[in-house]
Amino acid sequence: MKVTKLSGFPEYLPAERIVEQHVLDIVRETFELHGFTSLETRAVEPVERLLGKGGDADKEIYGVTRLADASAAKGEGSSRDPDLGLHFDLTVPFARFVLENAGKLTFPYRRYQIQKVWRGERPQEGRYREFTQADIDIVDVGELAPHFEAEIPLVMAEIFARLPIGRMTIQVSDRRIAEGFYLGIGIAPDDIIGTLRIVDKLDKIGPDKVKALLVEAGRTDEQADQCLALASIRTEDTSFVERVRTLGVKHPTLDTGLDALAAVIRNGMENAPGAMVADLKIARGLDYYTGTVYETQLEGYESWGSFCSGGRYDALASDGRTTYPGVGISIGVSRLLGLVLAEGLLVASRATPAAVLVAVNDDADRPTSQRVATALRARGIPCEVAPKAAKFGKQIRYAERRGMPFVWFPGAAESGGDQVKDIRSGEQVDADASSWSPPAEDLHPTVSAPAHTSD
Amino acid sequence: MKVTKLSGFPEYLPAERIVEQHVLDIVRETFELHGFTSLETRAVEPVERLLGKGGDADKEIYGVTRLADASAAKGEGSSRDPDLGLHFDLTVPFARFVLENAGKLTFPYRRYQIQKVWRGERPQEGRYREFTQADIDIVDVGELAPHFEAEIPLVMAEIFARLPIGRMTIQVSDRRIAEGFYLGIGIAPDDIIGTLRIVDKLDKIGPDKVKALLVEAGRTDEQADQCLALASIRTEDTSFVERVRTLGVKHPTLDTGLDALAAVIRNGMENAPGAMVADLKIARGLDYYTGTVYETQLEGYESWGSFCSGGRYDALASDGRTTYPGVGISIGVSRLLGLVLAEGLLVASRATPAAVLVAVNDDADRPTSQRVATALRARGIPCEVAPKAAKFGKQIRYAERRGMPFVWFPGAAESGGDQVKDIRSGEQVDADASSWSPPAEDLHPTVSAPAHTSD
């Protein structure tokens, strides 16, 4: 049967997968350091729950049907499961899980979720149809304390600080700033969302076109200028408050937004200096956010867009009686990996977990090599026994091709004991499997930025 | 919208998920200690690749279609993607991955794969429709050395030895023993598979019914008795060879099978004493195995069936020119978790990764508590800042409900420094966030068998 490449479904070779695992391990470890508990939800949700959620019209849903049902005559009236679809994000299933298990959870509920999601995009270059997201959310019952909005981006700043891929800036704003400001300059409440959506295009189409669109949409020339003036404000400290004030607009919602964003930025300056910036053009235009909103930019790769986005929503979930407000942020892991691997920003030191290849003297003697491997593994040293009792040169090349740093030779010492060779330096020394350890940096594959060649 | 429970799609609460993560961490760590590299394949394969693979007629496939395509008029002749389905195991996608990437992989290729799989089972009690499997396979080009068949079950024995859930026995046989034996007693080559399938029912229906079915299928009374005699042989050492010999049947394929199984059992006796047993009724009847086959039984839970199965296949994959033989074994993680959680065989010491709750004196003082948390996290101590500056009793109860062992009180010491309280013992001592650490066993949640109450 022909092997079919499917565009949009990334799969990684062993050394690439080690880079991905390294990133995911840092993400998980950091989430757990901040007391988030792990959740995995099923891959499918009822289609009616997926439809119309998230606001983005382009989130195309993959429907899931038992082939046995699909081929049977339709509409026979037999009892069928609800129509199912693959989840396109982790927020919709999380909200459903909270409603379903509210009685068994303790609130505020801090959860992280690292899973694949699927979007039935038309096949085209650079669009993923299956990808991994890593989300954190804090959700509470009825009300959610605002300090969580300041806490959430610190977790992401910590992750980016541990990934040596360049400077990742978290751009923060508060939806209430633009809302209050727009109301303050006389834009009608019904025109707020439309105005936000146009201003959200600023990075893509520039201020002149945004202004034209705003005027076309019925804003006055002066209102359009004010909207652009607000969107141009970007400060690393809380001086954005003063800059907004000098625009001379007053509205209580604007005050609330400015206070909230100032608290987030102050917290960032104290706990993650340089990681965050107040950027008032950030609106997450089409989403359901109601307070702080986050996006991120990687220096030098701004055109890739945001790798990590989120915000506060006053109604993550509701069962009619109880409302669950939340705040969350999501890393597009596959998106980030796509960049990291395409640009070679991170590389693995080897393509296997094994640090040692235990050579085999001859096939009858394989049990001896197996015993060495068992002794090494008992002390946490990943290793592999050579697949063939080939010439030692060939066994060494087997290790070399996979990047294993050491080859073990049972009985090679003059004493009859074993020896181990660092195949990078060629150094070969006497060693005992019950006590020898590789240097700590060789125990597991390491993932790091490659040494730069001058360019 | 109504929240819909979907049977067959297990989801875990925080403390249960910590048990699952613990099991998965042990599985991954052990796989890596043995030099297996990680692979994740996409969730979907072309339906034509899924159909007819694996041999089990009951592996029902979930088809996947973009809703946008499904609702559009069919058969318009526009170029469409191949029909896709969710994978029902990890072997079919692995085989496809090997064919697709053979030129970029090094052989023998040792890979592990821990992923969800989906089966469109009819909804019924105890049947999973989404579940996690953990597979290892070793695949080579053209030929695969037999010693790998002895190596693979040792990896699983190591995993089970680290899980305190009782005695897991790996039952091993070799397909060539039954095949050669059946040929040796005059069963026609075309009747071998049919005979194997009937004998495979032994555990379910007992020897009398198996004999009746065999005779019904055309075996002589004497042949049926010989088949049952062979299937009854089960030994912890290599004495099964002698017991087969005493049945007086001779065939070269039988000899090959006995030699191969003896090698596997000897390797097991040396490297994992007590973990394996030669059990000649194991046939993995409907599968594509051609050599060693494995199943496992958990003592006291034999009726749950096999948690871990696999074997050797001479043609895992083939592109017409090259054939890739392999040997592999798969743990049904969700199946095992289902038992472990239902019977309470393993419990988590707490429902959160956080070891410490940092109390908040009053809301204005939250930055102080945040600084303590940052200092603890910098040294790898998972913690959370209290969500509210409530009365300390209430903050302590917040920690208690989640099982966090420690609560930190900034500025509580007479010196003005901090104090930390072990809320299990009530002991409260002076502490400094830049140097204090919890006991090692409290740093992360632990997962263990609960202390037995007498019953």
CSV table of N, CA, C and O in Angstrom, one decimal, chain B residues 10-69:
chain,number,residue,atom,x,y,z
B,10,PRO,N,-12.8,7.5,29.5
B,10,PRO,CA,-12.5,7.8,30.9
B,10,PRO,C,-11.8,9.1,31.0
B,10,PRO,O,-11.0,9.5,30.2
B,11,GLU,N,-12.1,9.8,32.1
B,11,GLU,CA,-11.4,11.1,32.5
B,11,GLU,C,-11.2,11.0,34.0
B,11,GLU,O,-12.0,10.5,34.7
B,12,TYR,N,-10.0,11.5,34.4
B,12,TYR,CA,-9.7,11.3,35.8
B,12,TYR,C,-9.7,12.7,36.6
B,12,TYR,O,-9.3,13.7,36.0
B,13,LEU,N,-10.1,12.6,37.8
B,13,LEU,CA,-10.0,13.7,38.7
B,13,LEU,C,-8.5,13.9,39.1
B,13,LEU,O,-7.7,13.0,38.9
B,14,PRO,N,-8.2,15.1,39.7
B,14,PRO,CA,-6.8,15.4,40.0
B,14,PRO,C,-6.0,14.3,40.7
B,14,PRO,O,-4.9,13.9,40.2
B,15,ALA,N,-6.5,13.7,41.8
B,15,ALA,CA,-5.7,12.7,42.5
B,15,ALA,C,-5.6,11.4,41.7
B,15,ALA,O,-4.5,10.7,41.8
B,16,GLU,N,-6.6,11.1,40.9
B,16,GLU,CA,-6.5,9.9,40.0
B,16,GLU,C,-5.5,10.1,38.9
B,16,GLU,O,-4.7,9.3,38.5
B,17,ARG,N,-5.5,11.4,38.4
B,17,ARG,CA,-4.6,11.7,37.3
B,17,ARG,C,-3.1,11.6,37.8
B,17,ARG,O,-2.2,11.2,37.1
B,18,ILE,N,-2.9,12.0,39.1
B,18,ILE,CA,-1.5,11.9,39.6
B,18,ILE,C,-1.1,10.4,39.7
B,18,ILE,O,0.1,10.1,39.4
B,19,VAL,N,-2.0,9.5,40.0
B,19,VAL,CA,-1.7,8.0,39.9
B,19,VAL,C,-1.3,7.7,38.4
B,19,VAL,O,-0.4,7.0,38.2
B,20,GLU,N,-2.2,8.1,37.5
B,20,GLU,CA,-1.9,7.8,36.1
B,20,GLU,C,-0.5,8.4,35.7
B,20,GLU,O,0.3,7.7,35.0
B,21,GLN,N,-0.2,9.6,36.0
B,21,GLN,CA,1.1,10.2,35.7
B,21,GLN,C,2.2,9.4,36.3
B,21,GLN,O,3.2,9.2,35.6
B,22,HIS,N,2.0,8.9,37.5
B,22,HIS,CA,3.1,8.2,38.1
B,22,HIS,C,3.4,6.9,37.3
B,22,HIS,O,4.5,6.5,37.1
B,23,VAL,N,2.3,6.2,36.9
B,23,VAL,CA,2.4,5.0,36.2
B,23,VAL,C,3.1,5.3,34.8
B,23,VAL,O,4.1,4.7,34.4
B,24,LEU,N,2.7,6.4,34.2
B,24,LEU,CA,3.3,6.7,32.9
B,24,LEU,C,4.7,7.2,33.0
B,24,LEU,O,5.5,6.9,32.1
B,25,ASP,N,5.0,7.8,34.1
B,25,ASP,CA,6.4,8.3,34.3
B,25,ASP,C,7.3,7.0,34.5
B,25,ASP,O,8.5,7.0,33.9
B,26,ILE,N,6.9,6.0,35.2
B,26,ILE,CA,7.7,4.8,35.4
B,26,ILE,C,7.8,4.1,34.0
B,26,ILE,O,8.9,3.6,33.7
B,27,VAL,N,6.8,4.1,33.3
B,27,VAL,CA,6.8,3.4,32.0
B,27,VAL,C,7.8,4.1,31.1
B,27,VAL,O,8.7,3.5,30.5
B,28,ARG,N,7.7,5.4,31.0
B,28,ARG,CA,8.6,6.2,30.1
B,28,ARG,C,10.1,6.0,30.6
B,28,ARG,O,11.0,5.8,29.8
B,29,GLU,N,10.3,6.2,31.9
B,29,GLU,CA,11.6,6.1,32.4
B,29,GLU,C,12.3,4.7,32.1
B,29,GLU,O,13.4,4.6,31.8
B,30,THR,N,11.5,3.6,32.3
B,30,THR,CA,12.0,2.3,32.1
B,30,THR,C,12.3,2.1,30.6
B,30,THR,O,13.3,1.5,30.2
B,31,PHE,N,11.4,2.5,29.7
B,31,PHE,CA,11.6,2.4,28.3
B,31,PHE,C,12.9,3.1,27.9
B,31,PHE,O,13.8,2.6,27.1
B,32,GLU,N,13.1,4.3,28.5
B,32,GLU,CA,14.4,5.1,28.1
B,32,GLU,C,15.6,4.5,28.7
B,32,GLU,O,16.7,4.5,28.1
B,33,LEU,N,15.5,3.9,29.9
B,33,LEU,CA,16.7,3.1,30.5
B,33,LEU,C,17.1,2.0,29.6
B,33,LEU,O,18.3,1.7,29.5
B,34,HIS,N,16.2,1.5,28.8
B,34,HIS,CA,16.5,0.4,27.8
B,34,HIS,C,16.8,1.0,26.4
B,34,HIS,O,16.9,0.2,25.5
B,35,GLY,N,17.0,2.3,26.3
B,35,GLY,CA,17.5,2.8,25.1
B,35,GLY,C,16.4,2.9,24.0
B,35,GLY,O,16.7,3.0,22.8
B,36,PHE,N,15.1,2.9,24.4
B,36,PHE,CA,14.1,3.1,23.4
B,36,PHE,C,13.9,4.6,23.2
B,36,PHE,O,13.9,5.4,24.1
B,37,THR,N,13.7,5.0,21.9
B,37,THR,CA,13.5,6.4,21.6
B,37,THR,C,12.0,6.7,21.4
B,37,THR,O,11.2,5.8,21.0
B,38,SER,N,11.6,7.9,21.8
B,38,SER,CA,10.1,8.2,21.8
B,38,SER,C,9.6,8.5,20.4
B,38,SER,O,10.3,9.1,19.6
B,39,LEU,N,8.4,8.0,20.1
B,39,LEU,CA,7.8,8.4,18.9
B,39,LEU,C,6.3,8.8,19.2
B,39,LEU,O,5.7,8.1,20.0
B,40,GLU,N,5.8,9.8,18.6
B,40,GLU,CA,4.4,10.1,18.6
B,40,GLU,C,4.0,10.2,17.1
B,40,GLU,O,4.6,10.9,16.3
B,41,THR,N,3.0,9.4,16.7
B,41,THR,CA,2.4,9.5,15.4
B,41,THR,C,1.1,10.3,15.4
B,41,THR,O,0.5,10.5,16.5
B,42,ARG,N,0.7,10.8,14.3
B,42,ARG,CA,-0.6,11.5,14.2
B,42,ARG,C,-1.7,10.6,14.6
B,42,ARG,O,-1.5,9.3,14.5
B,43,ALA,N,-2.8,11.1,15.0
B,43,ALA,CA,-3.9,10.3,15.4
B,43,ALA,C,-4.7,9.6,14.3
B,43,ALA,O,-5.4,8.7,14.5
B,44,VAL,N,-4.5,10.2,13.1
B,44,VAL,CA,-5.3,9.6,12.0
B,44,VAL,C,-4.4,8.9,10.9
B,44,VAL,O,-3.3,9.2,10.8
B,45,GLU,N,-5.0,7.9,10.3
B,45,GLU,CA,-4.4,7.2,9.2
B,45,GLU,C,-5.5,7.1,8.1
B,45,GLU,O,-6.7,7.2,8.4
B,46,PRO,N,-5.1,6.9,6.9
B,46,PRO,CA,-6.1,6.7,5.8
B,46,PRO,C,-6.9,5.4,6.2
B,46,PRO,O,-6.3,4.4,6.6
B,47,VAL,N,-8.2,5.5,6.0
B,47,VAL,CA,-9.0,4.4,6.4
B,47,VAL,C,-8.6,3.1,5.7
B,47,VAL,O,-8.5,2.0,6.3
B,48,GLU,N,-8.1,3.2,4.4
B,48,GLU,CA,-7.7,1.9,3.7
B,48,GLU,C,-6.5,1.3,4.4
B,48,GLU,O,-6.3,0.1,4.3
B,49,ARG,N,-5.7,2.1,5.1
B,49,ARG,CA,-4.6,1.5,5.8
B,49,ARG,C,-5.0,0.8,7.1
B,49,ARG,O,-4.4,-0.1,7.6
B,50,LEU,N,-6.1,1.3,7.7
B,50,LEU,CA,-6.6,0.8,9.0
B,50,LEU,C,-7.4,-0.5,8.7
B,50,LEU,O,-7.4,-1.4,9.5
B,51,LEU,N,-8.1,-0.5,7.6
B,51,LEU,CA,-9.0,-1.7,7.4
B,51,LEU,C,-8.3,-3.0,7.2
B,51,LEU,O,-7.3,-3.0,6.5
B,52,GLY,N,-8.8,-4.0,7.9
B,52,GLY,CA,-8.2,-5.3,7.7
B,52,GLY,C,-6.8,-5.5,8.3
B,52,GLY,O,-6.2,-6.5,8.2
B,53,LYS,N,-6.3,-4.5,9.1
B,53,LYS,CA,-5.1,-4.7,9.8
B,53,LYS,C,-5.4,-5.2,11.2
B,53,LYS,O,-6.4,-5.0,11.8
B,54,GLY,N,-4.4,-6.0,11.7
B,54,GLY,CA,-4.6,-6.4,13.1
B,54,GLY,C,-5.4,-7.6,13.3
B,54,GLY,O,-5.4,-8.3,14.3
B,55,GLY,N,-6.2,-8.0,12.3
B,55,GLY,CA,-6.8,-9.3,12.3
B,55,GLY,C,-8.1,-9.3,13.1
B,55,GLY,O,-9.0,-10.1,12.7
B,56,ASP,N,-8.3,-8.4,14.1
B,56,ASP,CA,-9.5,-8.5,14.9
B,56,ASP,C,-10.7,-7.8,14.2
B,56,ASP,O,-10.6,-6.6,13.9
B,57,ALA,N,-11.7,-8.6,13.9
B,57,ALA,CA,-12.8,-8.1,13.2
B,57,ALA,C,-13.6,-7.0,14.0
B,57,ALA,O,-14.2,-6.2,13.5
B,58,ASP,N,-13.4,-7.1,15.4
B,58,ASP,CA,-14.1,-6.2,16.2
B,58,ASP,C,-13.4,-4.9,16.5
B,58,ASP,O,-13.9,-4.1,17.3
B,59,LYS,N,-12.3,-4.6,15.9
B,59,LYS,CA,-11.7,-3.3,16.1
B,59,LYS,C,-12.4,-2.3,15.2
B,59,LYS,O,-12.1,-2.1,14.1
B,60,GLU,N,-13.4,-1.7,15.8
B,60,GLU,CA,-14.2,-0.8,15.0
B,60,GLU,C,-13.5,0.6,14.8
B,60,GLU,O,-13.0,1.1,15.8
B,61,ILE,N,-13.6,1.1,13.7
B,61,ILE,CA,-12.9,2.3,13.3
B,61,ILE,C,-13.8,3.5,13.4
B,61,ILE,O,-14.9,3.5,13.0
B,62,TYR,N,-13.2,4.6,14.0
B,62,TYR,CA,-13.9,5.9,14.0
B,62,TYR,C,-13.4,6.6,12.7
B,62,TYR,O,-12.2,6.9,12.6
B,63,GLY,N,-14.3,7.0,11.8
B,63,GLY,CA,-13.9,7.8,10.7
B,63,GLY,C,-13.9,9.3,11.1
B,63,GLY,O,-14.6,9.7,12.0
B,64,VAL,N,-13.1,10.0,10.4
B,64,VAL,CA,-12.9,11.4,10.7
B,64,VAL,C,-13.1,12.2,9.4
B,64,VAL,O,-12.4,12.0,8.4
B,65,THR,N,-14.0,13.2,9.5
B,65,THR,CA,-14.3,14.0,8.3
B,65,THR,C,-14.5,15.4,8.7
B,65,THR,O,-15.1,15.7,9.7
B,66,ARG,N,-13.9,16.4,7.9
B,66,ARG,CA,-14.2,17.8,8.2
B,66,ARG,C,-15.7,18.0,8.1
B,66,ARG,O,-16.3,17.6,7.1
B,67,LEU,N,-16.3,18.6,9.1
B,67,LEU,CA,-17.7,18.9,9.0
B,67,LEU,C,-18.1,19.6,7.8
B,67,LEU,O,-19.1,19.4,7.1
B,68,ALA,N,-17.2,20.6,7.4
B,68,ALA,CA,-17.4,21.4,6.2
B,68,ALA,C,-17.5,20.5,5.0
B,68,ALA,O,-18.4,20.8,4.1
B,69,ASP,N,-16.7,19.4,4.9
B,69,ASP,CA,-16.8,18.5,3.8
B,69,ASP,C,-18.1,17.7,3.8
B,69,ASP,O,-18.7,17.4,2.8
